[in-house]
Tab-separated table of C-alpha atoms and ligand atoms in Angstrom:
chain	number	residue	atom	x	y	z
A	1	UNK	CA	135.544	95.426	101.022
A	2	UNK	CA	134.607	94.120	97.347
A	3	UNK	CA	131.739	93.681	96.003
A	4	UNK	CA	131.110	92.299	92.304
A	5	UNK	CA	129.085	92.776	89.445
A	6	UNK	CA	126.529	95.408	91.636
A	7	UNK	CA	123.255	95.354	90.301
A	8	UNK	CA	120.288	97.792	90.675
A	9	UNK	CA	117.084	96.530	89.814
A	10	UNK	CA	114.689	99.657	89.998
A	11	UNK	CA	116.505	102.932	88.310
A	12	UNK	CA	115.179	106.051	86.924
A	13	UNK	CA	117.254	107.688	84.757
A	14	UNK	CA	115.210	110.183	82.936
A	15	UNK	CA	116.030	111.505	79.555
A	16	UNK	CA	117.438	114.394	77.953
A	17	UNK	CA	119.692	117.021	80.296
A	18	UNK	CA	118.568	115.268	83.234
A	19	UNK	CA	119.956	111.825	81.540
A	20	UNK	CA	122.983	113.309	80.482
A	21	UNK	CA	123.919	114.632	84.161
A	22	UNK	CA	122.763	111.629	86.274
A	23	UNK	CA	123.533	108.470	83.896
A	24	UNK	CA	127.445	107.922	85.140
A	25	UNK	CA	126.543	108.350	88.740
A	26	UNK	CA	125.034	104.536	88.460
A	27	UNK	CA	127.171	103.457	85.584
A	28	UNK	CA	130.428	103.854	87.100
A	29	UNK	CA	129.815	101.804	90.112
A	30	UNK	CA	127.096	99.529	88.830
A	31	UNK	CA	127.217	96.449	86.377
A	32	UNK	CA	123.776	97.098	84.999
A	33	UNK	CA	119.985	98.046	86.157
A	34	UNK	CA	116.523	97.715	85.457
A	35	UNK	CA	115.492	101.216	83.892
A	36	UNK	CA	111.675	102.167	84.709
A	37	UNK	CA	110.172	103.247	81.860
A	38	UNK	CA	108.450	106.350	83.205
A	39	UNK	CA	109.168	108.716	80.743
A	40	UNK	CA	106.877	111.609	78.991
A	41	UNK	CA	105.299	109.883	77.001
A	42	UNK	CA	106.096	106.719	78.809
A	43	UNK	CA	108.086	104.049	76.720
A	44	UNK	CA	106.055	101.688	75.575
A	45	UNK	CA	106.665	100.822	71.643
A	46	UNK	CA	109.927	98.825	70.571
A	47	UNK	CA	111.294	101.432	68.894
A	48	UNK	CA	110.621	103.779	71.837
A	49	UNK	CA	112.710	100.818	74.078
A	50	UNK	CA	115.403	101.047	71.277
A	51	UNK	CA	115.897	104.354	71.236
A	52	UNK	CA	115.872	105.280	75.002
A	53	UNK	CA	118.541	102.614	75.100
A	54	UNK	CA	120.670	104.142	72.298
A	55	UNK	CA	120.492	107.486	74.369
A	56	UNK	CA	121.165	105.838	77.771
A	57	UNK	CA	124.283	103.818	76.051
A	58	UNK	CA	125.451	107.681	74.481
A	59	UNK	CA	125.003	109.379	78.391
A	60	UNK	CA	127.308	106.532	79.655
A	61	UNK	CA	130.094	107.208	77.099
A	62	UNK	CA	133.108	105.069	78.279
A	63	UNK	CA	131.244	103.422	80.934
A	64	UNK	CA	131.093	99.492	80.869
A	65	UNK	CA	126.899	99.410	82.274
A	66	UNK	CA	123.979	97.064	80.920
A	67	UNK	CA	120.770	99.123	81.298
A	68	UNK	CA	117.911	96.321	81.212
A	69	UNK	CA	115.382	97.877	79.171
A	70	UNK	CA	111.242	97.716	80.339
A	71	UNK	CA	108.401	99.163	78.830
A	72	UNK	CA	105.253	101.108	80.275
A	73	UNK	CA	102.535	97.950	81.209
A	74	UNK	CA	99.065	98.873	78.640
A	75	UNK	CA	96.497	96.054	78.767
A	76	UNK	CA	96.356	96.525	75.221
A	77	UNK	CA	99.942	94.794	74.700
A	78	UNK	CA	99.046	91.790	72.730
A	79	UNK	CA	101.175	88.352	72.856
A	80	UNK	CA	102.339	89.420	68.587
A	81	UNK	CA	103.436	92.981	69.770
A	82	UNK	CA	105.321	90.728	73.054
A	83	UNK	CA	106.857	88.476	70.618
A	84	UNK	CA	108.184	91.135	68.544
A	85	UNK	CA	109.428	93.407	71.717
A	86	UNK	CA	111.045	90.497	74.082
A	87	UNK	CA	114.204	90.142	73.042
A	88	UNK	CA	114.596	94.064	73.690
A	89	UNK	CA	112.810	94.205	77.382
A	90	UNK	CA	113.674	92.607	80.519
A	91	UNK	CA	110.918	93.423	82.249
A	92	UNK	CA	107.376	95.650	81.967
A	93	UNK	CA	106.615	97.659	84.732
A	94	UNK	CA	103.149	98.413	85.957
A	95	UNK	CA	101.831	101.784	87.622
A	96	UNK	CA	98.567	102.227	88.826
A	97	UNK	CA	96.941	105.324	87.225
A	98	UNK	CA	98.047	108.594	88.308
A	99	UNK	CA	99.612	107.393	91.817
A	100	UNK	CA	103.190	108.438	91.276
A	101	UNK	CA	105.280	110.736	88.892
A	102	UNK	CA	104.604	110.183	85.321
A	103	UNK	CA	101.987	107.216	85.733
A	104	UNK	CA	98.679	108.875	84.523
A	105	UNK	CA	98.625	106.558	81.880
A	106	UNK	CA	98.691	103.548	83.936
A	107	UNK	CA	95.988	100.701	85.038
A	108	UNK	CA	92.611	101.381	86.557
A	109	UNK	CA	90.886	99.053	88.890
A	110	UNK	CA	92.520	95.481	88.325
A	111	UNK	CA	90.008	93.703	86.599
A	112	UNK	CA	91.975	90.068	86.336
A	113	UNK	CA	89.723	89.132	83.067
A	114	UNK	CA	90.772	92.652	81.585
A	115	UNK	CA	94.519	91.649	82.218
A	116	UNK	CA	94.681	87.986	81.533
A	117	UNK	CA	95.510	88.227	77.715
A	118	UNK	CA	98.408	90.403	78.804
A	119	UNK	CA	99.398	88.816	81.623
A	120	UNK	CA	99.865	85.395	80.048
A	121	UNK	CA	101.304	86.123	77.181
A	122	UNK	CA	103.832	87.648	79.545
A	123	UNK	CA	103.865	84.229	81.262
A	124	UNK	CA	104.554	82.135	78.087
A	125	UNK	CA	107.361	84.601	77.297
A	126	UNK	CA	108.740	84.654	80.617
A	127	UNK	CA	108.772	88.689	80.892
A	128	UNK	CA	108.398	89.506	84.333
A	129	UNK	CA	106.155	92.098	86.127
A	130	UNK	CA	107.056	94.483	88.072
A	131	UNK	CA	104.630	96.404	89.931
A	132	UNK	CA	104.096	100.060	91.861
A	133	UNK	CA	102.110	98.398	94.388
A	134	UNK	CA	99.878	101.231	95.882
A	135	UNK	CA	95.740	101.806	96.176
A	136	UNK	CA	94.708	105.517	96.208
A	137	UNK	CA	93.660	105.115	99.811
A	138	UNK	CA	95.023	106.918	102.512
A	139	UNK	CA	98.888	107.242	102.124
A	140	UNK	CA	100.100	105.157	105.089
A	141	UNK	CA	97.796	102.601	103.816
A	142	UNK	CA	97.890	101.859	100.062
A	143	UNK	CA	101.073	99.463	99.945
A	144	UNK	CA	99.545	97.522	102.359
A	145	UNK	CA	96.001	97.938	100.799
A	146	UNK	CA	97.729	96.754	97.578
A	147	UNK	CA	98.993	93.476	98.974
A	148	UNK	CA	95.392	91.590	98.464
A	149	UNK	CA	95.967	92.627	94.573
A	150	UNK	CA	99.249	91.162	94.810
A	151	UNK	CA	97.710	88.166	95.965
A	152	UNK	CA	95.108	87.934	93.374
A	153	UNK	CA	97.149	88.156	90.715
A	154	UNK	CA	100.040	85.956	91.867
A	155	UNK	CA	97.013	83.391	91.886
A	156	UNK	CA	95.440	84.062	88.701
A	157	UNK	CA	98.866	83.947	87.276
A	158	UNK	CA	101.370	81.261	88.789
A	159	UNK	CA	104.015	81.189	86.210
A	160	UNK	CA	104.408	84.810	86.342
A	161	UNK	CA	107.364	86.409	87.971
A	162	UNK	CA	105.775	89.642	89.850
A	163	UNK	CA	108.193	91.685	91.677
A	164	UNK	CA	106.681	94.016	94.372
A	165	UNK	CA	108.618	97.431	93.674
A	166	UNK	CA	109.872	99.535	96.381
A	167	UNK	CA	108.087	97.417	98.963
A	168	UNK	CA	108.117	99.394	102.449
A	169	UNK	CA	105.746	97.462	104.725
A	170	UNK	CA	105.417	94.181	106.917
A	171	UNK	CA	102.622	93.029	104.797
A	172	UNK	CA	104.589	93.201	101.644
A	173	UNK	CA	107.468	91.511	103.224
A	174	UNK	CA	104.962	89.125	104.456
A	175	UNK	CA	103.460	88.137	101.233
A	176	UNK	CA	106.833	87.148	99.872
A	177	UNK	CA	106.645	83.878	101.734
A	178	UNK	CA	103.243	83.476	100.836
A	179	UNK	CA	103.350	82.961	97.321
A	180	UNK	CA	105.992	81.490	95.121
A	181	UNK	CA	105.889	83.803	91.843
A	182	UNK	CA	106.260	87.271	93.997
A	183	UNK	CA	109.322	88.476	94.654
A	184	UNK	CA	110.069	92.248	95.860
A	185	UNK	CA	112.546	95.252	95.438
A	186	UNK	CA	113.903	97.257	98.496
A	187	UNK	CA	115.490	100.507	98.280
A	188	UNK	CA	118.522	102.063	100.590
A	189	UNK	CA	116.426	104.780	101.670
A	190	UNK	CA	113.372	102.630	102.895
A	191	UNK	CA	116.381	100.526	105.266
A	192	UNK	CA	117.219	104.062	106.810
A	193	UNK	CA	114.033	106.622	107.131
A	194	UNK	CA	110.862	106.441	108.735
A	195	UNK	CA	108.040	108.842	107.871
A	196	UNK	CA	109.352	110.955	111.101
A	197	UNK	CA	112.880	111.731	109.076
A	198	UNK	CA	110.552	113.054	106.252
A	199	UNK	CA	107.810	114.873	108.479
A	200	UNK	CA	108.482	114.497	112.146
A	201	UNK	CA	110.501	117.727	112.377
A	202	UNK	CA	111.273	120.263	109.881
A	203	UNK	CA	109.953	119.086	106.256
A	204	UNK	CA	112.220	116.733	104.323
A	205	UNK	CA	111.650	117.534	100.549
A	206	UNK	CA	114.826	115.827	99.680
A	207	UNK	CA	113.394	112.442	101.132
A	208	UNK	CA	109.977	112.658	100.180
A	209	UNK	CA	109.043	109.379	97.622
A	210	UNK	CA	106.583	107.431	96.786
A	211	UNK	CA	105.768	105.121	98.382
A	212	UNK	CA	106.081	107.414	101.068
A	213	UNK	CA	108.646	105.877	104.457
A	214	UNK	CA	106.541	104.328	106.747
A	215	UNK	CA	106.512	102.887	110.695
A	216	UNK	CA	109.833	102.162	112.325
A	217	UNK	CA	108.238	98.362	112.625
A	218	UNK	CA	108.076	98.508	108.646
A	219	UNK	CA	111.778	99.065	108.495
A	220	UNK	CA	112.279	96.566	110.922
A	221	UNK	CA	110.873	93.967	108.566
A	222	UNK	CA	112.662	95.404	105.641
A	223	UNK	CA	116.054	95.224	107.444
A	224	UNK	CA	115.646	91.888	108.530
A	225	UNK	CA	114.663	90.142	104.936
A	226	UNK	CA	117.893	92.511	103.339
A	227	UNK	CA	120.143	91.681	106.440
A	228	UNK	CA	119.631	88.029	106.043
A	229	UNK	CA	119.967	88.207	102.169
A	230	UNK	CA	116.305	86.573	101.781
A	231	UNK	CA	116.849	84.887	98.023
A	232	UNK	CA	113.376	86.744	96.995
A	233	UNK	CA	114.452	90.032	97.811
A	234	UNK	CA	116.873	92.077	95.645
A	235	UNK	CA	118.267	95.585	95.906
A	236	UNK	CA	116.353	98.321	93.745
A	237	UNK	CA	117.343	101.704	94.756
A	238	UNK	CA	114.497	103.457	92.837
A	239	UNK	CA	116.966	106.607	92.844
A	240	UNK	CA	114.620	108.994	91.215
A	241	UNK	CA	116.189	112.389	90.366
A	242	UNK	CA	114.553	115.673	90.154
A	243	UNK	CA	115.854	119.180	89.637
A	244	UNK	CA	116.529	121.191	93.156
A	245	UNK	CA	113.846	123.348	91.989
A	246	UNK	CA	111.335	121.126	91.621
A	247	UNK	CA	112.144	119.214	95.139
A	248	UNK	CA	112.307	122.473	97.125
A	249	UNK	CA	108.754	123.582	96.094
A	250	UNK	CA	105.286	124.127	97.473
A	251	UNK	CA	104.005	120.970	95.664
A	252	UNK	CA	107.689	118.958	95.962
A	253	UNK	CA	108.258	116.168	93.571
A	254	UNK	CA	108.344	112.661	94.887
A	255	UNK	CA	111.837	110.848	94.426
A	256	UNK	CA	115.193	110.324	96.289
A	257	UNK	CA	118.396	110.741	94.812
A	258	UNK	CA	120.366	108.093	95.879
A	259	UNK	CA	122.869	106.477	92.888
A	260	UNK	CA	125.955	107.987	93.987
A	261	UNK	CA	126.053	107.376	97.583
A	262	UNK	CA	124.231	103.464	97.527
A	263	UNK	CA	126.899	101.455	97.618
A	264	UNK	CA	129.064	103.420	100.492
A	265	UNK	CA	125.816	103.426	102.436
A	266	UNK	CA	124.900	99.994	102.035
A	267	UNK	CA	128.398	98.836	102.807
A	268	UNK	CA	128.237	100.809	106.348
A	269	UNK	CA	124.733	99.781	107.293
A	270	UNK	CA	125.950	95.815	106.621
A	271	UNK	CA	128.382	96.776	109.400
A	272	UNK	CA	126.825	98.617	111.775
A	273	UNK	CA	124.290	95.697	111.709
A	274	UNK	CA	127.332	92.943	111.672
A	275	UNK	CA	125.522	91.276	108.779
A	276	UNK	CA	127.901	89.215	106.721
A	277	UNK	CA	129.602	90.896	103.525
A	278	UNK	CA	128.169	87.256	101.662
A	279	UNK	CA	124.678	88.573	102.473
A	280	UNK	CA	125.574	92.139	100.917
A	281	UNK	CA	126.868	90.458	97.999
A	282	UNK	CA	123.512	88.117	97.392
A	283	UNK	CA	121.047	91.556	98.008
A	284	UNK	CA	123.359	93.687	95.705
A	285	UNK	CA	123.378	90.846	92.726
A	286	UNK	CA	123.218	87.307	93.546
A	287	UNK	CA	119.580	87.073	94.583
A	288	UNK	CA	118.713	89.722	91.379
A	289	UNK	CA	120.661	87.040	88.907
A	290	UNK	CA	118.795	84.538	89.953
A	291	UNK	CA	115.504	85.970	89.724
A	292	UNK	CA	115.985	87.538	86.670
A	293	UNK	CA	118.318	85.291	85.290
A	294	UNK	CA	120.903	87.495	84.362
A	295	UNK	CA	124.543	87.170	83.732
A	296	UNK	CA	126.088	90.794	84.860
A	297	UNK	CA	129.336	92.156	83.328
A	298	UNK	CA	132.468	91.484	86.165
A	299	UNK	CA	132.968	94.418	87.671
A	300	UNK	CA	134.484	95.012	91.317
A	301	UNK	CA	134.161	97.922	93.536
A	302	UNK	CA	136.266	98.060	96.190
A	303	UNK	CA	135.107	100.235	99.394
A	304	UNK	CA	137.202	101.361	101.742
A	305	UNK	CA	136.445	102.776	105.943
A	306	UNK	CA	137.132	106.200	104.422
A	307	UNK	CA	134.892	109.180	105.232
A	308	UNK	CA	133.250	111.088	102.024
A	309	UNK	CA	131.544	114.058	102.631
A	310	UNK	CA	128.783	113.771	100.163
A	311	UNK	CA	128.568	116.479	97.567
A	312	UNK	CA	125.611	119.383	97.838
A	313	UNK	CA	123.759	118.839	94.651
A	314	UNK	CA	125.311	116.817	91.411
A	315	UNK	CA	124.325	119.314	88.560
A	316	UNK	CA	121.547	120.478	89.948
A	317	UNK	CA	120.068	117.116	91.797
A	318	UNK	CA	120.319	117.132	95.869
A	319	UNK	CA	121.329	113.368	96.924
A	320	UNK	CA	120.423	111.823	100.042
A	321	UNK	CA	122.905	112.964	102.675
A	322	UNK	CA	124.270	116.200	100.908
A	323	UNK	CA	126.688	117.703	102.748
A	324	UNK	CA	126.986	115.194	105.155
A	325	UNK	CA	129.794	112.812	105.864
A	326	UNK	CA	128.968	109.041	105.276
A	327	UNK	CA	131.755	105.931	106.422
A	328	UNK	CA	132.948	104.652	103.050
A	329	UNK	CA	134.150	105.735	99.686
A	330	UNK	CA	134.526	104.164	96.581
A	331	UNK	CA	138.089	103.233	96.398
A	332	UNK	CA	138.481	101.469	92.994
A	333	UNK	CA	136.381	99.946	90.179
A	334	UNK	CA	138.262	97.277	88.160
A	335	UNK	CA	136.957	94.663	85.250
A	336	UNK	CA	137.266	91.331	84.525
B	1	LIG	C1	109.818	108.113	91.301
B	1	LIG	C2	109.983	108.899	90.084
B	1	LIG	O1	110.385	110.219	90.151
B	1	LIG	O2	109.829	108.546	88.734
B	1	LIG	N1	109.448	108.646	92.564
B	1	LIG	C3	109.225	108.314	93.437
B	1	LIG	O3	108.799	108.960	94.391
B	1	LIG	N2	109.700	106.952	93.621
B	1	LIG	C4	108.522	107.407	90.707
B	1	LIG	C5	107.788	106.100	91.349
B	1	LIG	O4	109.071	104.626	91.372
B	1	LIG	O5	106.975	105.812	92.250
B	2	LIG	ZN1	110.545	104.468	90.948
């Protein structure tokens, strides 16, 4: 099985030692990825974007991989600033304040008039807005409650491309077809697990993430649009590494580390579900190319049906399916 130019449209590469430890896990197998800006402090100036991109390129060494950079949304960004940074970024990521890891400086309240100058400038400059769509309501309802905010923004800024990041509910799936300018990324783990897998038996800290995995009917709604390669849906792993100590702790950090296994497990999932390979190709690359208007470098990943035992950890970060066997392995990566 071959996949060409895989793209990960939502990836946390971190910084410092963690960046050195995990960057290659994505850079080897993907042609490019949208890089999340939730560092400490968040990436919010032109200089920070450029410097972070350089640190990423240094960390991946000889791998051929494009980091598509993002800024951490602030309502204070004006048109002159956005024009000055337009060529350095692919999108801007908006976090509600305090909703997830390193999001304290995010947006509180979603007052359209307060956001208007920045969002209109983004529309004019054709900069997509990626949103972590959760309210601060009851944890299982946060995303469904946020759909009304997506709708408000989609209506108020009809020319702004809005990407509902890592959607986990049937409500978000339904919103996709109602508003022309709403798109979505979907992770691997939300196609595979529900809250039962996280907390239904012994607590599984390595499956704990934001948004929390939801109900079986939500997972089914996500699977449906992924397997049929709905053109507004893209793969975004939300691979979010934390050191083992931060996960196996009282006060477990949110985030699932999937980067080293995503392509293999997606191959297995599409096979098990009898879905066409061309739909996997669209989900993993084609749809993102259309939505973001990017032309990724040609990289072909050949997968073979050969069991692979997932390592216990990658430099101290425990991946999804650690110590378990998955059905597909990566056989070869070629360029051109
Ligand atoms: C992410 C992280 O650790 O940066 N965590 C997560 O659970 N997904 C942040 C995020 O995307 O919410
Ligand atoms: Zn994320």
